[in-house]
mmCIF file of N, CA and C in Angstrom:
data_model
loop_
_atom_site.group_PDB
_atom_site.id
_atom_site.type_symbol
_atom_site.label_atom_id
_atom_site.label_comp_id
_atom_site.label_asym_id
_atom_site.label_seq_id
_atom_site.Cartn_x
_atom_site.Cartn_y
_atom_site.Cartn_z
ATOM 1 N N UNK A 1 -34.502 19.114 -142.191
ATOM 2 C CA UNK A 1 -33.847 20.247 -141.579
ATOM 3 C C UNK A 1 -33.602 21.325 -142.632
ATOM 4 N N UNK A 2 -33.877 22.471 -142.418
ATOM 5 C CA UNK A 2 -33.471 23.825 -143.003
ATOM 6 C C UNK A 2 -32.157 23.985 -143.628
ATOM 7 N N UNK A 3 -31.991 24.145 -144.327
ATOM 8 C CA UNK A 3 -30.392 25.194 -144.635
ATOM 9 C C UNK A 3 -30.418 26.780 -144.373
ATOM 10 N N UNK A 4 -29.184 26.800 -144.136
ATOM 11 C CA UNK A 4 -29.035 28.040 -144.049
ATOM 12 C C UNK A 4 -28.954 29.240 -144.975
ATOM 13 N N UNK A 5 -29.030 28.606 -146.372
ATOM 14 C CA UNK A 5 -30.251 29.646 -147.535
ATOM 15 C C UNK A 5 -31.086 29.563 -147.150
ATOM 16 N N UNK A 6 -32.110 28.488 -146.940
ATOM 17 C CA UNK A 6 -33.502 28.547 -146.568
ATOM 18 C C UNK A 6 -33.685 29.645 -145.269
ATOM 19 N N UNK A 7 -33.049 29.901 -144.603
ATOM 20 C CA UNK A 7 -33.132 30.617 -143.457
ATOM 21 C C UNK A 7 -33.264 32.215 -143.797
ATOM 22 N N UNK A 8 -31.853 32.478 -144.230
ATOM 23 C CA UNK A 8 -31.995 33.938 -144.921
ATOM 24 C C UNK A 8 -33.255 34.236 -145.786
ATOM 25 N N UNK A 9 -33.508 33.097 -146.934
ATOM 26 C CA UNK A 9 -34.299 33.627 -147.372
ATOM 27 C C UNK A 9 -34.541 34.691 -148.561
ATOM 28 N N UNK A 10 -35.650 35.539 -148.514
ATOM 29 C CA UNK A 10 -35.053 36.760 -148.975
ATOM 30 C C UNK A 10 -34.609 38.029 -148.508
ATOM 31 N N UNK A 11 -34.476 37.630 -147.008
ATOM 32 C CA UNK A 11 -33.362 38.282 -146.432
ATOM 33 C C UNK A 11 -31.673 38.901 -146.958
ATOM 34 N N UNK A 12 -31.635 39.849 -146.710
ATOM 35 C CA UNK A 12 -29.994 40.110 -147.388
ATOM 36 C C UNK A 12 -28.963 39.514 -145.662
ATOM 37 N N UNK A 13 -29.960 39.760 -144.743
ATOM 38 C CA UNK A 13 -28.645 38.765 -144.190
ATOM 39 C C UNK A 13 -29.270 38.331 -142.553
ATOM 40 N N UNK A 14 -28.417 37.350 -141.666
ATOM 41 C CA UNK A 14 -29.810 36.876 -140.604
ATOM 42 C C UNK A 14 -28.662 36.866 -140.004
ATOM 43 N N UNK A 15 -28.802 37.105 -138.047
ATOM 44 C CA UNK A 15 -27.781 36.753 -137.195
ATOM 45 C C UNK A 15 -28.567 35.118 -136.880
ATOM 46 N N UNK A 16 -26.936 34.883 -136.412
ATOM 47 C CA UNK A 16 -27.327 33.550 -136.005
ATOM 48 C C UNK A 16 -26.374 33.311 -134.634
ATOM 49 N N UNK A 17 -27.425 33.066 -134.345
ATOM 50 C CA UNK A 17 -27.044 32.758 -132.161
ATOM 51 C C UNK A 17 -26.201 31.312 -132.384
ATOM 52 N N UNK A 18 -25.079 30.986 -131.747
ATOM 53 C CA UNK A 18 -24.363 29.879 -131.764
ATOM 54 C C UNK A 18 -24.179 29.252 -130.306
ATOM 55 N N UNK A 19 -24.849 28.665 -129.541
ATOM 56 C CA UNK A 19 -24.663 28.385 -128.367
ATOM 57 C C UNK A 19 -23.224 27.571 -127.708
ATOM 58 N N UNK A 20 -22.208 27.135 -128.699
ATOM 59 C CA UNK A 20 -21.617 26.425 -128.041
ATOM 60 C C UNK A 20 -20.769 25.323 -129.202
ATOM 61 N N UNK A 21 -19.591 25.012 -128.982
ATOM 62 C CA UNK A 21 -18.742 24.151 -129.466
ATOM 63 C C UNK A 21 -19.203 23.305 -130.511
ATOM 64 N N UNK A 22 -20.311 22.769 -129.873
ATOM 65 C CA UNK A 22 -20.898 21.674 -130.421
ATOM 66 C C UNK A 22 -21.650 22.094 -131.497
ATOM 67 N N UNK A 23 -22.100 23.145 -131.228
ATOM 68 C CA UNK A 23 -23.670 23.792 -132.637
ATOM 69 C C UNK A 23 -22.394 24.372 -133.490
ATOM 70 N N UNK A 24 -21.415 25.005 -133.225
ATOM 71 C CA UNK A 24 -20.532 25.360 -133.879
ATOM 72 C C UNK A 24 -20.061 24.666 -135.189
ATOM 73 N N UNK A 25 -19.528 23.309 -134.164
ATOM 74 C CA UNK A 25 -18.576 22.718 -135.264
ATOM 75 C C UNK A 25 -19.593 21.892 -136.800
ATOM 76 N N UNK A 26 -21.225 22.285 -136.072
ATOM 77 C CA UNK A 26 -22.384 21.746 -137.224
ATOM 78 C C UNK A 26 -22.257 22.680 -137.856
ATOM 79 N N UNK A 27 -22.659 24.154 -137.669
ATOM 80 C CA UNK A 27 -22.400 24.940 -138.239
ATOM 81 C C UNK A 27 -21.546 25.657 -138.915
ATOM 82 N N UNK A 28 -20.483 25.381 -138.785
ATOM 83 C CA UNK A 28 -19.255 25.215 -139.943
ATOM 84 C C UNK A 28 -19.143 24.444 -140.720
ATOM 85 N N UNK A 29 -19.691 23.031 -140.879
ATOM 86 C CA UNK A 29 -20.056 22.078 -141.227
ATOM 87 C C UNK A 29 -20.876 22.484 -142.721
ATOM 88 N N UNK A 30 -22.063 22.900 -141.975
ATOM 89 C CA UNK A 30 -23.291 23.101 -142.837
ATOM 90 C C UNK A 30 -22.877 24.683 -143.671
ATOM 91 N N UNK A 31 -22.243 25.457 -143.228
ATOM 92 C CA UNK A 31 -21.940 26.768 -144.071
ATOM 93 C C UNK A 31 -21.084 26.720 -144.767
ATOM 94 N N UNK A 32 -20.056 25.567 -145.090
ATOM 95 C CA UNK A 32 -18.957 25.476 -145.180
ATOM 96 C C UNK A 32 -18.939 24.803 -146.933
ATOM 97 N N UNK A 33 -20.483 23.389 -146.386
ATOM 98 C CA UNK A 33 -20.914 22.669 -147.537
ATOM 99 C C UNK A 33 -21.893 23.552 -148.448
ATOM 100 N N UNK A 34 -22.353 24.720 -148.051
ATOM 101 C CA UNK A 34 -23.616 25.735 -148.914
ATOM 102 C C UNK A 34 -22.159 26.475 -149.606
ATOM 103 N N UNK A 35 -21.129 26.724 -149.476
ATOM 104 C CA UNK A 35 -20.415 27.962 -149.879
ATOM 105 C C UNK A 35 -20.046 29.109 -148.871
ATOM 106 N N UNK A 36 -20.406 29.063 -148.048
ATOM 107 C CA UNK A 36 -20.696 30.776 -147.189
ATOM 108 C C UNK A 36 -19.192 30.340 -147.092
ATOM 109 N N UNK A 37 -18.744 31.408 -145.706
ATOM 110 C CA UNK A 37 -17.500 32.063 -146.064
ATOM 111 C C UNK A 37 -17.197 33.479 -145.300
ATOM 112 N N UNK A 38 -16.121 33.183 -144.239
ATOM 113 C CA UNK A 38 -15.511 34.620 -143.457
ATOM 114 C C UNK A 38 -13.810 34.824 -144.859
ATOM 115 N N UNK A 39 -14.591 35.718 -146.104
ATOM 116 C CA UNK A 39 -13.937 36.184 -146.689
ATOM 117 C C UNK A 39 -12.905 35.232 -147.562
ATOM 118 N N UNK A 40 -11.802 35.050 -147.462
ATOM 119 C CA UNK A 40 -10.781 34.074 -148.013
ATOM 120 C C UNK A 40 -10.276 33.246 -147.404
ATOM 121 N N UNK A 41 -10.726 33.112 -145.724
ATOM 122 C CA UNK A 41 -9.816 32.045 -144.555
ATOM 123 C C UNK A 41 -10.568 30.966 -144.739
ATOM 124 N N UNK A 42 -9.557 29.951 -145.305
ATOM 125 C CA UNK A 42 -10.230 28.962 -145.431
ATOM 126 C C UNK A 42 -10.921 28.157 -143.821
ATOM 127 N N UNK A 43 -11.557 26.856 -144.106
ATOM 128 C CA UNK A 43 -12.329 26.756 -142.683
ATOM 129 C C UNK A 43 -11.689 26.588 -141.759
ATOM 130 N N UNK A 44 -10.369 25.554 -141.789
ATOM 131 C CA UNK A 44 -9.850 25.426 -140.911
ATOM 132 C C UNK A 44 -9.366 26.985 -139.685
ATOM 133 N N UNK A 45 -9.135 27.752 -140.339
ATOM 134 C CA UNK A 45 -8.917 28.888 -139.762
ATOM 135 C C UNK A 45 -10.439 29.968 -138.987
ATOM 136 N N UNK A 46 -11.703 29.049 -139.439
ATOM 137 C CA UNK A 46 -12.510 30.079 -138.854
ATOM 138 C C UNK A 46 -12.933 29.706 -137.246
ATOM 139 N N UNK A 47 -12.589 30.722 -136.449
ATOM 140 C CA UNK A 47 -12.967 30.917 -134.781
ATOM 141 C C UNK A 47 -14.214 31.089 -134.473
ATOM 142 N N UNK A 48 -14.255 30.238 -133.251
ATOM 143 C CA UNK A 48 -15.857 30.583 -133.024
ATOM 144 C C UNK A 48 -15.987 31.731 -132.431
ATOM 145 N N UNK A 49 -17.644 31.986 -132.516
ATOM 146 C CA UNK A 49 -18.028 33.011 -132.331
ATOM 147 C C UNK A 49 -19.390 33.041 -131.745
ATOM 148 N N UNK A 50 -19.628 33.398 -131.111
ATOM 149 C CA UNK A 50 -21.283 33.447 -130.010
ATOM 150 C C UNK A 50 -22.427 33.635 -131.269
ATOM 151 N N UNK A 51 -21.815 34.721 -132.426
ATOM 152 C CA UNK A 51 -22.934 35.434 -133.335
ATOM 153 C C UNK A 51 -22.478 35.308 -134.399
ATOM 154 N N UNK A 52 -23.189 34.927 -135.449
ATOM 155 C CA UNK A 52 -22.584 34.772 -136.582
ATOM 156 C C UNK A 52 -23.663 36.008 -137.880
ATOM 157 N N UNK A 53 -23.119 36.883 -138.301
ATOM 158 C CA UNK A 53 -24.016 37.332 -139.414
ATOM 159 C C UNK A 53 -23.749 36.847 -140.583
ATOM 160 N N UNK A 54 -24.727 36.478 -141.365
ATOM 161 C CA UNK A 54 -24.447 35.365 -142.552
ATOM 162 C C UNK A 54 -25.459 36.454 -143.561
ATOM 163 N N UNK A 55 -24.607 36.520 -144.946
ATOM 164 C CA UNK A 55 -25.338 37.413 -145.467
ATOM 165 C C UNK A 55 -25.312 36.626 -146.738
ATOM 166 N N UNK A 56 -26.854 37.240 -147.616
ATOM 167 C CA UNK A 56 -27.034 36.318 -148.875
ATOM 168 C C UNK A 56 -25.857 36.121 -149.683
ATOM 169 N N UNK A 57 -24.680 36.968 -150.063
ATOM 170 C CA UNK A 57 -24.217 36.705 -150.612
ATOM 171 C C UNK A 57 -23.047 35.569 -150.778
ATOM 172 N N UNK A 58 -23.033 34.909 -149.400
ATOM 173 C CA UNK A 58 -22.168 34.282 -149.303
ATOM 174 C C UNK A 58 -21.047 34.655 -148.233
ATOM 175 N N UNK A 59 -20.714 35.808 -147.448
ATOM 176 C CA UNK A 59 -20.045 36.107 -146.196
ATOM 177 C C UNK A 59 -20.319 36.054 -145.484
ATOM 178 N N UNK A 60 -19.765 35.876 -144.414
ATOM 179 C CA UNK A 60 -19.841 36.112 -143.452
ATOM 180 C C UNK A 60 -18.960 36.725 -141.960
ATOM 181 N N UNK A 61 -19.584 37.434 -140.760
ATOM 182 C CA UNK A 61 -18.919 37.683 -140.393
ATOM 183 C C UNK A 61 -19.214 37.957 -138.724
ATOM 184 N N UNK A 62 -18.677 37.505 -137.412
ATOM 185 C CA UNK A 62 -18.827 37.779 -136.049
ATOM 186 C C UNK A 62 -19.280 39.041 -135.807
ATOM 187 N N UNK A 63 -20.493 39.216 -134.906
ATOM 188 C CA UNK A 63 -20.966 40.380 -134.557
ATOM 189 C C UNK A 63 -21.050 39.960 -133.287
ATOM 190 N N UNK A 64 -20.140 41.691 -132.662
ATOM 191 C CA UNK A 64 -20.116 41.661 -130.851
ATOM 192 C C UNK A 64 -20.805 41.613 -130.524
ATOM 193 N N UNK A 65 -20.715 41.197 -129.458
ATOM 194 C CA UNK A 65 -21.290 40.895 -128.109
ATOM 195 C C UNK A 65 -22.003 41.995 -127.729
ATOM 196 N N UNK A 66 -21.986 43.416 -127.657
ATOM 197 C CA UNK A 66 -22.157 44.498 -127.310
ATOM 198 C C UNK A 66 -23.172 44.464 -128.333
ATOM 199 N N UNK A 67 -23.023 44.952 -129.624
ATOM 200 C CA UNK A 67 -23.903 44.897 -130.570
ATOM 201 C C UNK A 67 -25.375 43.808 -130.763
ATOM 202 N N UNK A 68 -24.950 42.751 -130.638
ATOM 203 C CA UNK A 68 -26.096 41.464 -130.053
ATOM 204 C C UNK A 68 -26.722 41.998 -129.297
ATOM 205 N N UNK A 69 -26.321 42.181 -127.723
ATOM 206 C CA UNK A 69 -27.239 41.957 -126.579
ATOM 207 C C UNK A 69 -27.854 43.933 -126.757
ATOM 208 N N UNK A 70 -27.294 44.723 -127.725
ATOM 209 C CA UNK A 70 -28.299 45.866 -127.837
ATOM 210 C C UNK A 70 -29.470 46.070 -128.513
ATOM 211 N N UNK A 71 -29.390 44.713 -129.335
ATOM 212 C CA UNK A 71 -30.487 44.776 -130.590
ATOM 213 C C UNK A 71 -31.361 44.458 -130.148
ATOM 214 N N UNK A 72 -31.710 43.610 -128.660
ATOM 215 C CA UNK A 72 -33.187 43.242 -127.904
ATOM 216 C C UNK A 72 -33.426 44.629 -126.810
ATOM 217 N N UNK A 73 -32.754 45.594 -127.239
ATOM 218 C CA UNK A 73 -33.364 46.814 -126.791
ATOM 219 C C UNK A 73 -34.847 46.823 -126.968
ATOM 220 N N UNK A 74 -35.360 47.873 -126.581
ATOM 221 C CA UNK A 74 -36.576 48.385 -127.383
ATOM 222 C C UNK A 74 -36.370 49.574 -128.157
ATOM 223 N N UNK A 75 -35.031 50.212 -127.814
ATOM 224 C CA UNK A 75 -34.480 51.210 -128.924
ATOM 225 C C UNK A 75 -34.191 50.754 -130.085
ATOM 226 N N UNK A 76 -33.843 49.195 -130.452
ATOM 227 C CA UNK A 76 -32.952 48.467 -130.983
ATOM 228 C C UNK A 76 -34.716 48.789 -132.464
ATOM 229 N N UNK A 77 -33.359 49.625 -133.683
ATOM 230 C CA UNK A 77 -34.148 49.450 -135.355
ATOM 231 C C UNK A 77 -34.165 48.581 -136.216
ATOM 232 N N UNK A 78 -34.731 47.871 -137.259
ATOM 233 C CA UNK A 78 -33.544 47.023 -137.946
ATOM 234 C C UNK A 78 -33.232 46.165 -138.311
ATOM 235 N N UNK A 79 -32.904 45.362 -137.040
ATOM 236 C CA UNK A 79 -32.106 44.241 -136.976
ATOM 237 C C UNK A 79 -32.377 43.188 -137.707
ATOM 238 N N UNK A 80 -31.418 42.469 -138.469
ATOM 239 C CA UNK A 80 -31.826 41.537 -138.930
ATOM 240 C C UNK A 80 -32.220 40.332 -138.077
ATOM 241 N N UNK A 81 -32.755 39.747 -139.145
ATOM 242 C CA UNK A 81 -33.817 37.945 -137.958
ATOM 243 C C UNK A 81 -32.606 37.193 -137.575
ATOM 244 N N UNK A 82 -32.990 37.340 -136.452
ATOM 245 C CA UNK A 82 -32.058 36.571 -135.018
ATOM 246 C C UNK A 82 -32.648 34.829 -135.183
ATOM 247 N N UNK A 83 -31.693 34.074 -135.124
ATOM 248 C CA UNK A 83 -31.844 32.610 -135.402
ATOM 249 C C UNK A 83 -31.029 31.997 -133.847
ATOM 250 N N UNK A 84 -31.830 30.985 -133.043
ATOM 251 C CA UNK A 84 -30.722 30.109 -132.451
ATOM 252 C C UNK A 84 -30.132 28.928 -133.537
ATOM 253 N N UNK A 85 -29.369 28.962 -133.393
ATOM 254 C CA UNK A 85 -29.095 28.155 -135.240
ATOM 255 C C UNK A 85 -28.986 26.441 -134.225
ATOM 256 N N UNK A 86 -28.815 26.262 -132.898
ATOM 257 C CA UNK A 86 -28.891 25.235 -132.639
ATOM 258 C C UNK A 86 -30.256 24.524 -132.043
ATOM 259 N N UNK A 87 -31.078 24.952 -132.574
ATOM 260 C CA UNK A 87 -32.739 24.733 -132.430
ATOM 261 C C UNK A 87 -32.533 24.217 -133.732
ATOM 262 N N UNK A 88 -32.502 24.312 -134.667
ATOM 263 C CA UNK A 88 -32.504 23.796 -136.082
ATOM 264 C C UNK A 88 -32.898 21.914 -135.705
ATOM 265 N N UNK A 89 -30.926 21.560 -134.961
ATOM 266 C CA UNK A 89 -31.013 20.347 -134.627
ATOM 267 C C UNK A 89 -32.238 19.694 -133.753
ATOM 268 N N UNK A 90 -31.982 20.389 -133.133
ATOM 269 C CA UNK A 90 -33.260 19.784 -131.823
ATOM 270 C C UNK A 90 -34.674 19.203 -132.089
ATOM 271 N N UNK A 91 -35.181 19.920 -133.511
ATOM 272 C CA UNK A 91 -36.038 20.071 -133.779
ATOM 273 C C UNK A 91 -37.549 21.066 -133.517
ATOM 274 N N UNK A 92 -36.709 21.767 -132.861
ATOM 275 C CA UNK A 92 -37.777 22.585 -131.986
ATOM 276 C C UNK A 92 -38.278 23.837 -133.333
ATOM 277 N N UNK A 93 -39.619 23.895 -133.875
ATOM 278 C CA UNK A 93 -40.205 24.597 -134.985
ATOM 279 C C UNK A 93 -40.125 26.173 -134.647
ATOM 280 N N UNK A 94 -39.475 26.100 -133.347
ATOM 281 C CA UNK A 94 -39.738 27.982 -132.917
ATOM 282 C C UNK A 94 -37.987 28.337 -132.997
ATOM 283 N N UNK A 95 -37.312 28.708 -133.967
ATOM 284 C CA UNK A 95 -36.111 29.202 -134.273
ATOM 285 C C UNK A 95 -35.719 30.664 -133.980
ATOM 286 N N UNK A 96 -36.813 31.229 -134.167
ATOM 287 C CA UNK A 96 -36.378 32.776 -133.601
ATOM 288 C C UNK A 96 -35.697 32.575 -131.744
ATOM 289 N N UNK A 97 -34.826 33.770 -131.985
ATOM 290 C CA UNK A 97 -34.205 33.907 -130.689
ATOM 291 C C UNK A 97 -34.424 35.318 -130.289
ATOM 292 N N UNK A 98 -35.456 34.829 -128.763
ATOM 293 C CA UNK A 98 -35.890 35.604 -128.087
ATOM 294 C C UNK A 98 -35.209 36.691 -126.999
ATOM 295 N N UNK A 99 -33.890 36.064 -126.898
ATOM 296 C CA UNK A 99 -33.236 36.917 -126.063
ATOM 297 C C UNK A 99 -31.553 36.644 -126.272
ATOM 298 N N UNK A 100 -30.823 37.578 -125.286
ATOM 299 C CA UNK A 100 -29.664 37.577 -126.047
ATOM 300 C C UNK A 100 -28.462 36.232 -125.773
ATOM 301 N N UNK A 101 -28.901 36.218 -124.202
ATOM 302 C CA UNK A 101 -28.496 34.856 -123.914
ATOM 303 C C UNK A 101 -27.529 35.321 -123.067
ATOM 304 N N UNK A 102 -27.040 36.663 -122.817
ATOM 305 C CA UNK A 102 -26.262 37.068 -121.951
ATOM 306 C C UNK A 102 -26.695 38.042 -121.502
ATOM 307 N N UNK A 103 -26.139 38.409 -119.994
ATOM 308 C CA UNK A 103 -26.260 39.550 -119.594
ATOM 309 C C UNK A 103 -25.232 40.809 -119.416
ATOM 310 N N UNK A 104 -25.955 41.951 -119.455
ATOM 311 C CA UNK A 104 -24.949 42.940 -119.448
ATOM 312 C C UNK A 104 -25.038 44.058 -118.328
ATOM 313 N N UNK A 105 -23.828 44.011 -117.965
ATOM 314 C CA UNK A 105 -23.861 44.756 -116.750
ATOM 315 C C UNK A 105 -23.112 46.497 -116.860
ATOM 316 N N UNK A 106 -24.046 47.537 -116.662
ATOM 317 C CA UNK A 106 -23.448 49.072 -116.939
ATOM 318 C C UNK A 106 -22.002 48.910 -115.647
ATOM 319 N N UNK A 107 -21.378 49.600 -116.648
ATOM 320 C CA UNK A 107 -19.477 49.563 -115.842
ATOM 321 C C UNK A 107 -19.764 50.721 -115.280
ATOM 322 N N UNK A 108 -20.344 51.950 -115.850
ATOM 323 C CA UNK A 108 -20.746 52.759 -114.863
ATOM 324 C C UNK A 108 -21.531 53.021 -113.740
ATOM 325 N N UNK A 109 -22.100 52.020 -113.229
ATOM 326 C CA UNK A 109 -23.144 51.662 -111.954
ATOM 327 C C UNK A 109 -21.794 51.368 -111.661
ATOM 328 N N UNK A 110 -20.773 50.328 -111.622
ATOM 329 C CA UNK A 110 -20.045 49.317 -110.745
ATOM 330 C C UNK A 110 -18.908 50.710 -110.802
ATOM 331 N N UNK A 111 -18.832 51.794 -111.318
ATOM 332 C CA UNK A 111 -17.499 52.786 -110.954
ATOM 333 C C UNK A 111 -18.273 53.994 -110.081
ATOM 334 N N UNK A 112 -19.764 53.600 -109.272
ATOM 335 C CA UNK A 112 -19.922 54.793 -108.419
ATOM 336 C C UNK A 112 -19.842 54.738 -107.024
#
């Protein structure tokens, strides 16, 4: 299995899709034993989060929901490499994440 250096790479930094409780508590696990790091809170204190941006240097930090599901725009510039980080386990060799995993609905359609 990969680490999550191996992932970044020479990337300066990769989102990582978190599906759920369970990929979570691996993934705190596994970022926790590399060094990474949301700043000075130690682990016990870190909340999950749908998205995780993990950057080479060792931080990290939750990226909205809003921000995520805009980057599979086709406007969307940029972005760093999108990971389901719970494909890792599964074994499944195709790790990129193809979509956002949620949907989003314009508030302005639903206020006319």
């Amino acid at each position: 299995m990969r680490t999550i250096r191996e992932i970044i790479g020479n990337d300066e930094k990769v989102w990582l899709y978190i599906s759920n409780a369970d990929v979570w508590e691996k993934f705190t696990a596994m970022a926790a034993e590399e060094g990474f790091g949301f700043g000075d809170l130690p682990v016990e204190k870190w909340a999950f989060g749908y998205v995780v941006a993990v950057h080479s240097d060792g931080n990290m930090g939750h990226v909205p929901l809003f921000v995520w599901c805009r980057s599979f725009g086709s406007d969307a510039l940029n972005c760093p490499k999108k990971i389901e980080f719970g494909k890792l386990f599964s074994g499944d060799a195709d790790t990129e994440c193809k979509s956002s995993h949620f949907k989003m609905y314009a508030i302005a359609e639903t206020m006319q």
